[in-house]
PDB file of C-alpha atoms in Angstrom:
ATOM      1  CA  UNK G   1     -65.220  -6.242  37.981  1.00 70.00           C
ATOM      2  CA  UNK G   2     -66.523  -2.816  38.881  1.00 81.00           C
ATOM      3  CA  UNK G   3     -63.919  -0.320  37.786  1.00 91.00           C
ATOM      4  CA  UNK G   4     -65.642   2.765  39.158  1.00 94.00           C
ATOM      5  CA  UNK G   5     -67.127   2.675  42.637  1.00 94.00           C
ATOM      6  CA  UNK G   6     -69.110   5.100  44.718  1.00 95.00           C
ATOM      7  CA  UNK G   7     -69.167   3.477  48.115  1.00 90.00           C
ATOM      8  CA  UNK G   8     -71.746   5.766  49.678  1.00 93.00           C
ATOM      9  CA  UNK G   9     -75.226   5.048  48.297  1.00 93.00           C
ATOM     10  CA  UNK G  10     -76.629   8.119  50.017  1.00 95.00           C
ATOM     11  CA  UNK G  11     -75.603  11.348  51.689  1.00 97.00           C
ATOM     12  CA  UNK G  12     -77.667  13.854  53.627  1.00 98.00           C
ATOM     13  CA  UNK G  13     -76.467  17.376  54.420  1.00 98.00           C
ATOM     14  CA  UNK G  14     -77.954  20.583  55.734  1.00 98.00           C
ATOM     15  CA  UNK G  15     -78.529  23.493  53.391  1.00 97.00           C
ATOM     16  CA  UNK G  16     -75.529  25.807  53.338  1.00 97.00           C
ATOM     17  CA  UNK G  17     -73.076  23.104  54.367  1.00 97.00           C
ATOM     18  CA  UNK G  18     -70.552  21.326  52.185  1.00 98.00           C
ATOM     19  CA  UNK G  19     -71.460  18.113  50.356  1.00 98.00           C
ATOM     20  CA  UNK G  20     -68.597  15.755  49.550  1.00 98.00           C
ATOM     21  CA  UNK G  21     -69.228  12.862  47.193  1.00 98.00           C
ATOM     22  CA  UNK G  22     -66.509  10.290  46.694  1.00 98.00           C
ATOM     23  CA  UNK G  23     -65.521   8.001  43.861  1.00 97.00           C
ATOM     24  CA  UNK G  24     -62.788   5.379  43.522  1.00 97.00           C
ATOM     25  CA  UNK G  25     -61.496   3.710  40.377  1.00 96.00           C
ATOM     26  CA  UNK G  26     -59.223   0.804  39.611  1.00 95.00           C
ATOM     27  CA  UNK G  27     -58.263   1.212  35.956  1.00 92.00           C
ATOM     28  CA  UNK G  28     -55.043   3.200  35.647  1.00 92.00           C
ATOM     29  CA  UNK G  29     -55.818   3.790  31.953  1.00 90.00           C
ATOM     30  CA  UNK G  30     -58.630   6.190  32.818  1.00 92.00           C
ATOM     31  CA  UNK G  31     -57.584   9.671  31.835  1.00 90.00           C
ATOM     32  CA  UNK G  32     -60.776  11.671  32.106  1.00 92.00           C
ATOM     33  CA  UNK G  33     -63.353  11.828  34.855  1.00 94.00           C
ATOM     34  CA  UNK G  34     -66.829  13.309  34.849  1.00 94.00           C
ATOM     35  CA  UNK G  35     -69.651  13.860  37.288  1.00 96.00           C
ATOM     36  CA  UNK G  36     -73.249  13.639  36.195  1.00 96.00           C
ATOM     37  CA  UNK G  37     -76.348  14.689  38.076  1.00 97.00           C
ATOM     38  CA  UNK G  38     -79.668  12.913  37.720  1.00 94.00           C
ATOM     39  CA  UNK G  39     -83.109  14.013  38.834  1.00 93.00           C
ATOM     40  CA  UNK G  40     -85.967  11.476  39.065  1.00 89.00           C
ATOM     41  CA  UNK G  41     -87.584  10.638  35.733  1.00 86.00           C
ATOM     42  CA  UNK G  42     -84.832  12.428  33.810  1.00 90.00           C
ATOM     43  CA  UNK G  43     -81.614  11.375  32.138  1.00 93.00           C
ATOM     44  CA  UNK G  44     -78.225  12.141  33.702  1.00 94.00           C
ATOM     45  CA  UNK G  45     -76.821  15.567  32.840  1.00 94.00           C
ATOM     46  CA  UNK G  46     -73.183  16.586  32.780  1.00 94.00           C
ATOM     47  CA  UNK G  47     -72.007  18.575  35.793  1.00 96.00           C
ATOM     48  CA  UNK G  48     -68.224  18.912  35.839  1.00 96.00           C
ATOM     49  CA  UNK G  49     -65.158  17.053  34.614  1.00 94.00           C
ATOM     50  CA  UNK G  50     -61.429  16.788  35.166  1.00 95.00           C
ATOM     51  CA  UNK G  51     -58.547  15.577  33.081  1.00 93.00           C
ATOM     52  CA  UNK G  52     -55.929  13.308  34.610  1.00 93.00           C
ATOM     53  CA  UNK G  53     -53.303  16.011  34.082  1.00 93.00           C
ATOM     54  CA  UNK G  54     -55.018  18.163  36.674  1.00 95.00           C
ATOM     55  CA  UNK G  55     -55.799  17.665  40.332  1.00 96.00           C
ATOM     56  CA  UNK G  56     -58.551  20.220  40.714  1.00 97.00           C
ATOM     57  CA  UNK G  57     -61.259  21.792  38.613  1.00 97.00           C
ATOM     58  CA  UNK G  58     -63.705  24.372  39.880  1.00 97.00           C
ATOM     59  CA  UNK G  59     -66.965  25.632  38.442  1.00 96.00           C
ATOM     60  CA  UNK G  60     -68.991  27.880  40.699  1.00 97.00           C
ATOM     61  CA  UNK G  61     -70.164  25.946  43.725  1.00 98.00           C
ATOM     62  CA  UNK G  62     -68.778  22.679  42.325  1.00 98.00           C
ATOM     63  CA  UNK G  63     -65.179  21.521  42.649  1.00 98.00           C
ATOM     64  CA  UNK G  64     -63.766  18.170  41.620  1.00 98.00           C
ATOM     65  CA  UNK G  65     -60.530  16.908  43.138  1.00 98.00           C
ATOM     66  CA  UNK G  66     -58.457  14.117  41.651  1.00 97.00           C
ATOM     67  CA  UNK G  67     -55.871  12.079  43.547  1.00 97.00           C
ATOM     68  CA  UNK G  68     -54.279   9.849  40.913  1.00 95.00           C
ATOM     69  CA  UNK G  69     -51.980   8.007  43.292  1.00 95.00           C
ATOM     70  CA  UNK G  70     -54.978   6.960  45.376  1.00 96.00           C
ATOM     71  CA  UNK G  71     -57.192   6.504  42.309  1.00 96.00           C
ATOM     72  CA  UNK G  72     -59.756   8.658  44.038  1.00 97.00           C
ATOM     73  CA  UNK G  73     -61.814  11.655  43.097  1.00 97.00           C
ATOM     74  CA  UNK G  74     -64.328  13.706  44.960  1.00 98.00           C
ATOM     75  CA  UNK G  75     -66.979  16.274  44.192  1.00 98.00           C
ATOM     76  CA  UNK G  76     -67.426  19.161  46.609  1.00 98.00           C
ATOM     77  CA  UNK G  77     -70.562  21.265  46.562  1.00 98.00           C
ATOM     78  CA  UNK G  78     -70.477  24.379  48.679  1.00 97.00           C
ATOM     79  CA  UNK G  79     -72.759  25.803  49.774  1.00 97.00           C
ATOM     80  CA  UNK G  80     -75.249  22.990  49.247  1.00 98.00           C
ATOM     81  CA  UNK G  81     -78.752  23.938  48.175  1.00 97.00           C
ATOM     82  CA  UNK G  82     -82.012  21.934  48.284  1.00 97.00           C
ATOM     83  CA  UNK G  83     -82.048  21.978  44.475  1.00 96.00           C
ATOM     84  CA  UNK G  84     -78.815  19.971  44.536  1.00 97.00           C
ATOM     85  CA  UNK G  85     -80.778  16.964  45.831  1.00 97.00           C
ATOM     86  CA  UNK G  86     -80.307  14.341  43.125  1.00 96.00           C
ATOM     87  CA  UNK G  87     -78.349  11.213  42.270  1.00 95.00           C
ATOM     88  CA  UNK G  88     -74.728  11.930  41.373  1.00 97.00           C
ATOM     89  CA  UNK G  89     -72.825   9.561  39.104  1.00 96.00           C
ATOM     90  CA  UNK G  90     -69.090   9.485  38.772  1.00 96.00           C
ATOM     91  CA  UNK G  91     -67.810   8.363  35.354  1.00 94.00           C
ATOM     92  CA  UNK G  92     -64.393   7.623  33.902  1.00 93.00           C
ATOM     93  CA  UNK G  93     -63.102   7.133  30.407  1.00 89.00           C
ATOM     94  CA  UNK G  94     -59.890   5.949  28.813  1.00 85.00           C
ATOM     95  CA  UNK G  95     -58.380   7.244  25.596  1.00 74.00           C
ATOM     96  CA  UNK G  96     -59.882   5.487  22.571  1.00 66.00           C
ATOM     97  CA  UNK G  97     -62.054   3.271  24.767  1.00 69.00           C
ATOM     98  CA  UNK G  98     -65.208   4.555  23.136  1.00 69.00           C
ATOM     99  CA  UNK G  99     -67.194   4.559  26.340  1.00 79.00           C
ATOM    100  CA  UNK G 100     -67.479   5.960  29.825  1.00 86.00           C
ATOM    101  CA  UNK G 101     -67.758   3.668  32.831  1.00 89.00           C
ATOM    102  CA  UNK G 102     -70.155   4.814  35.496  1.00 92.00           C
ATOM    103  CA  UNK G 103     -70.214   4.342  39.251  1.00 93.00           C
ATOM    104  CA  UNK G 104     -73.294   3.191  41.125  1.00 91.00           C
ATOM    105  CA  UNK G 105     -74.428   6.666  42.027  1.00 94.00           C
ATOM    106  CA  UNK G 106     -74.824   8.521  45.322  1.00 96.00           C
ATOM    107  CA  UNK G 107     -78.178   9.997  46.297  1.00 96.00           C
ATOM    108  CA  UNK G 108     -77.644  13.431  47.810  1.00 97.00           C
ATOM    109  CA  UNK G 109     -80.363  14.988  49.943  1.00 98.00           C
ATOM    110  CA  UNK G 110     -79.943  18.604  50.985  1.00 98.00           C
ATOM    111  CA  UNK G 111     -82.275  19.507  53.817  1.00 96.00           C
ATOM    112  CA  UNK G 112     -83.599  23.070  54.129  1.00 93.00           C
TER     113      UNK G 112
ATOM    114  CA  UNK Y   1     -85.044  21.666  21.185  1.00 63.00           C
ATOM    115  CA  UNK Y   2     -84.475  18.281  22.758  1.00 69.00           C
ATOM    116  CA  UNK Y   3     -80.889  17.176  22.123  1.00 92.00           C
ATOM    117  CA  UNK Y   4     -81.357  13.420  22.622  1.00 96.00           C
ATOM    118  CA  UNK Y   5     -84.904  12.180  22.374  1.00 96.00           C
ATOM    119  CA  UNK Y   6     -86.133   8.653  22.876  1.00 96.00           C
ATOM    120  CA  UNK Y   7     -89.567   7.086  22.566  1.00 96.00           C
ATOM    121  CA  UNK Y   8     -91.576   5.706  24.160  1.00 96.00           C
ATOM    122  CA  UNK Y   9     -90.936   7.057  27.635  1.00 95.00           C
ATOM    123  CA  UNK Y  10     -93.025   4.365  29.280  1.00 96.00           C
ATOM    124  CA  UNK Y  11     -93.674   0.870  27.997  1.00 96.00           C
ATOM    125  CA  UNK Y  12     -95.498  -1.980  29.709  1.00 97.00           C
ATOM    126  CA  UNK Y  13     -95.561  -5.262  27.844  1.00 97.00           C
ATOM    127  CA  UNK Y  14     -95.976  -8.985  28.377  1.00 97.00           C
ATOM    128  CA  UNK Y  15     -93.237 -11.570  28.486  1.00 97.00           C
ATOM    129  CA  UNK Y  16     -92.374 -12.981  25.114  1.00 97.00           C
ATOM    130  CA  UNK Y  17     -93.287  -9.857  23.174  1.00 97.00           C
ATOM    131  CA  UNK Y  18     -90.940  -7.950  20.860  1.00 97.00           C
ATOM    132  CA  UNK Y  19     -90.563  -4.210  21.363  1.00 97.00           C
ATOM    133  CA  UNK Y  20     -88.482  -1.326  20.061  1.00 97.00           C
ATOM    134  CA  UNK Y  21     -87.214   1.902  21.573  1.00 97.00           C
ATOM    135  CA  UNK Y  22     -86.256   4.686  19.201  1.00 97.00           C
ATOM    136  CA  UNK Y  23     -83.578   7.307  19.730  1.00 97.00           C
ATOM    137  CA  UNK Y  24     -82.548  10.401  17.831  1.00 97.00           C
ATOM    138  CA  UNK Y  25     -79.954  13.084  18.509  1.00 97.00           C
ATOM    139  CA  UNK Y  26     -79.666  16.494  16.868  1.00 96.00           C
ATOM    140  CA  UNK Y  27     -76.264  17.429  18.292  1.00 94.00           C
ATOM    141  CA  UNK Y  28     -74.198  16.355  15.309  1.00 93.00           C
ATOM    142  CA  UNK Y  29     -72.441  13.706  17.393  1.00 93.00           C
ATOM    143  CA  UNK Y  30     -70.758  10.728  15.774  1.00 92.00           C
ATOM    144  CA  UNK Y  31     -71.239   8.260  18.604  1.00 92.00           C
ATOM    145  CA  UNK Y  32     -74.428   6.954  20.175  1.00 94.00           C
ATOM    146  CA  UNK Y  33     -75.000   4.613  23.094  1.00 94.00           C
ATOM    147  CA  UNK Y  34     -77.569   2.557  24.904  1.00 95.00           C
ATOM    148  CA  UNK Y  35     -77.236   2.359  28.685  1.00 94.00           C
ATOM    149  CA  UNK Y  36     -79.340   0.247  31.044  1.00 94.00           C
ATOM    150  CA  UNK Y  37     -80.206   1.239  34.584  1.00 92.00           C
ATOM    151  CA  UNK Y  38     -81.472  -1.753  36.511  1.00 84.00           C
ATOM    152  CA  UNK Y  39     -83.358  -2.044  39.783  1.00 77.00           C
ATOM    153  CA  UNK Y  40     -80.132  -1.501  41.731  1.00 73.00           C
ATOM    154  CA  UNK Y  41     -79.687   1.812  39.923  1.00 77.00           C
ATOM    155  CA  UNK Y  42     -76.438   0.731  38.238  1.00 81.00           C
ATOM    156  CA  UNK Y  43     -75.913   2.538  34.945  1.00 87.00           C
ATOM    157  CA  UNK Y  44     -74.257   0.113  32.549  1.00 89.00           C
ATOM    158  CA  UNK Y  45     -73.368   0.504  28.906  1.00 90.00           C
ATOM    159  CA  UNK Y  46     -74.940  -1.960  26.511  1.00 92.00           C
ATOM    160  CA  UNK Y  47     -73.898  -0.773  23.053  1.00 91.00           C
ATOM    161  CA  UNK Y  48     -71.932   1.981  21.415  1.00 90.00           C
ATOM    162  CA  UNK Y  49     -72.063   2.957  17.749  1.00 91.00           C
ATOM    163  CA  UNK Y  50     -69.658   5.279  15.968  1.00 88.00           C
ATOM    164  CA  UNK Y  51     -70.700   6.516  12.523  1.00 87.00           C
ATOM    165  CA  UNK Y  52     -73.285   3.737  12.310  1.00 85.00           C
ATOM    166  CA  UNK Y  53     -70.772   1.030  13.181  1.00 87.00           C
ATOM    167  CA  UNK Y  54     -70.920  -1.051  16.330  1.00 87.00           C
ATOM    168  CA  UNK Y  55     -67.844  -0.427  18.470  1.00 85.00           C
ATOM    169  CA  UNK Y  56     -68.941  -1.736  21.845  1.00 82.00           C
ATOM    170  CA  UNK Y  57     -71.167  -4.668  22.729  1.00 81.00           C
ATOM    171  CA  UNK Y  58     -71.030  -5.399  26.417  1.00 82.00           C
ATOM    172  CA  UNK Y  59     -72.058  -9.063  26.399  1.00 74.00           C
ATOM    173  CA  UNK Y  60     -75.691  -8.216  25.960  1.00 84.00           C
ATOM    174  CA  UNK Y  61     -78.000 -11.154  25.056  1.00 89.00           C
ATOM    175  CA  UNK Y  62     -78.687 -11.652  21.364  1.00 90.00           C
ATOM    176  CA  UNK Y  63     -82.314 -10.762  22.009  1.00 95.00           C
ATOM    177  CA  UNK Y  64     -81.159  -7.152  22.057  1.00 94.00           C
ATOM    178  CA  UNK Y  65     -80.404  -5.842  18.585  1.00 93.00           C
ATOM    179  CA  UNK Y  66     -79.442  -2.205  18.064  1.00 93.00           C
ATOM    180  CA  UNK Y  67     -79.834  -0.637  14.667  1.00 93.00           C
ATOM    181  CA  UNK Y  68     -78.300   2.594  13.480  1.00 93.00           C
ATOM    182  CA  UNK Y  69     -79.751   3.731  10.138  1.00 92.00           C
ATOM    183  CA  UNK Y  70     -77.652   6.903  10.281  1.00 92.00           C
ATOM    184  CA  UNK Y  71     -75.425   8.816  12.681  1.00 91.00           C
ATOM    185  CA  UNK Y  72     -78.369  10.597  14.260  1.00 95.00           C
ATOM    186  CA  UNK Y  73     -80.405   7.512  15.097  1.00 96.00           C
ATOM    187  CA  UNK Y  74     -79.844   4.426  17.221  1.00 96.00           C
ATOM    188  CA  UNK Y  75     -82.832   2.194  17.835  1.00 96.00           C
ATOM    189  CA  UNK Y  76     -83.002  -0.723  20.232  1.00 96.00           C
ATOM    190  CA  UNK Y  77     -85.071  -3.777  19.390  1.00 96.00           C
ATOM    191  CA  UNK Y  78     -85.697  -6.414  22.008  1.00 96.00           C
ATOM    192  CA  UNK Y  79     -87.033  -9.866  21.118  1.00 96.00           C
ATOM    193  CA  UNK Y  80     -88.784 -12.324  23.421  1.00 97.00           C
ATOM    194  CA  UNK Y  81     -88.892  -9.983  26.370  1.00 96.00           C
ATOM    195  CA  UNK Y  82     -88.179 -11.440  29.810  1.00 96.00           C
ATOM    196  CA  UNK Y  83     -89.071 -10.202  33.286  1.00 95.00           C
ATOM    197  CA  UNK Y  84     -85.418  -9.364  33.912  1.00 93.00           C
ATOM    198  CA  UNK Y  85     -85.436  -6.915  31.023  1.00 95.00           C
ATOM    199  CA  UNK Y  86     -87.497  -4.524  33.127  1.00 95.00           C
ATOM    200  CA  UNK Y  87     -85.304  -1.457  33.558  1.00 95.00           C
ATOM    201  CA  UNK Y  88     -84.789   2.094  32.427  1.00 96.00           C
ATOM    202  CA  UNK Y  89     -82.990   2.313  29.103  1.00 97.00           C
ATOM    203  CA  UNK Y  90     -81.074   5.498  28.350  1.00 96.00           C
ATOM    204  CA  UNK Y  91     -79.982   6.526  24.907  1.00 97.00           C
ATOM    205  CA  UNK Y  92     -77.003   8.873  24.770  1.00 95.00           C
ATOM    206  CA  UNK Y  93     -74.646  10.512  22.316  1.00 94.00           C
ATOM    207  CA  UNK Y  94     -71.257  12.184  22.239  1.00 91.00           C
ATOM    208  CA  UNK Y  95     -68.283  12.881  20.061  1.00 87.00           C
ATOM    209  CA  UNK Y  96     -65.911   9.933  20.066  1.00 81.00           C
ATOM    210  CA  UNK Y  97     -62.961  10.295  22.373  1.00 73.00           C
ATOM    211  CA  UNK Y  98     -62.013  10.329  26.001  1.00 65.00           C
ATOM    212  CA  UNK Y  99     -63.388  13.217  27.934  1.00 72.00           C
ATOM    213  CA  UNK Y 100     -66.197  14.122  25.618  1.00 80.00           C
ATOM    214  CA  UNK Y 101     -69.403  14.786  27.471  1.00 87.00           C
ATOM    215  CA  UNK Y 102     -72.155  12.251  26.990  1.00 91.00           C
ATOM    216  CA  UNK Y 103     -75.613  13.682  26.533  1.00 93.00           C
ATOM    217  CA  UNK Y 104     -78.440  11.461  27.719  1.00 95.00           C
ATOM    218  CA  UNK Y 105     -82.050  11.140  26.719  1.00 96.00           C
ATOM    219  CA  UNK Y 106     -84.731  11.145  29.368  1.00 94.00           C
ATOM    220  CA  UNK Y 107     -84.937   7.378  29.548  1.00 96.00           C
ATOM    221  CA  UNK Y 108     -87.470   4.732  28.565  1.00 97.00           C
ATOM    222  CA  UNK Y 109     -89.114   2.883  31.443  1.00 96.00           C
ATOM    223  CA  UNK Y 110     -89.681  -0.695  30.319  1.00 96.00           C
ATOM    224  CA  UNK Y 111     -91.807  -2.974  32.482  1.00 96.00           C
ATOM    225  CA  UNK Y 112     -92.250  -6.596  31.486  1.00 96.00           C
ATOM    226  CA  UNK Y 113     -95.162  -8.376  33.142  1.00 96.00           C
TER     227      UNK Y 113
END
């Protein structure tokens, strides 16, 4: 049972445009959501997060939106830059669960 | 300074061998993890330790035995390696609790031939 899903394995956008990465979850106990970015041959690194008490969190070019009723969150990158090309993982955690559950990842390619 | 470091980064070994991957974190975190990324790129948790105690074991075969000598170290020992064990293994650490950022090591690429 995959509790966190990223249904788009890949996404390609033009430099300067908006990138939108989507993530769906099934466990209503999740109360914190994070996005990680991963370059080849490196470990995932934290990008941005959102608590379930919010519906939006913004950090520079990155904005995460949370729709709790739809159990859906999205990461917006605007404007997209070639250096944003990486694999993006969505992750969710529940209070006292002791772990984060990761999605399958979406490979973003930003073309110059 | 590397926050979460794991060694070796690359490991090629034959089926049936026993191997270990070491991990250390210098972030003062109380929780450490092992994640496995398989050929389909799924990132799945294997183990989680809090203050040297096992808190999560995600139905990993007994051939995998984590050991945490102290809060800053979590090593992974694998017995009788099988072809299907080939994957990238990521060590990670965090403070215990929902919403705390997990910091990952660079990964250990294990290839079983």
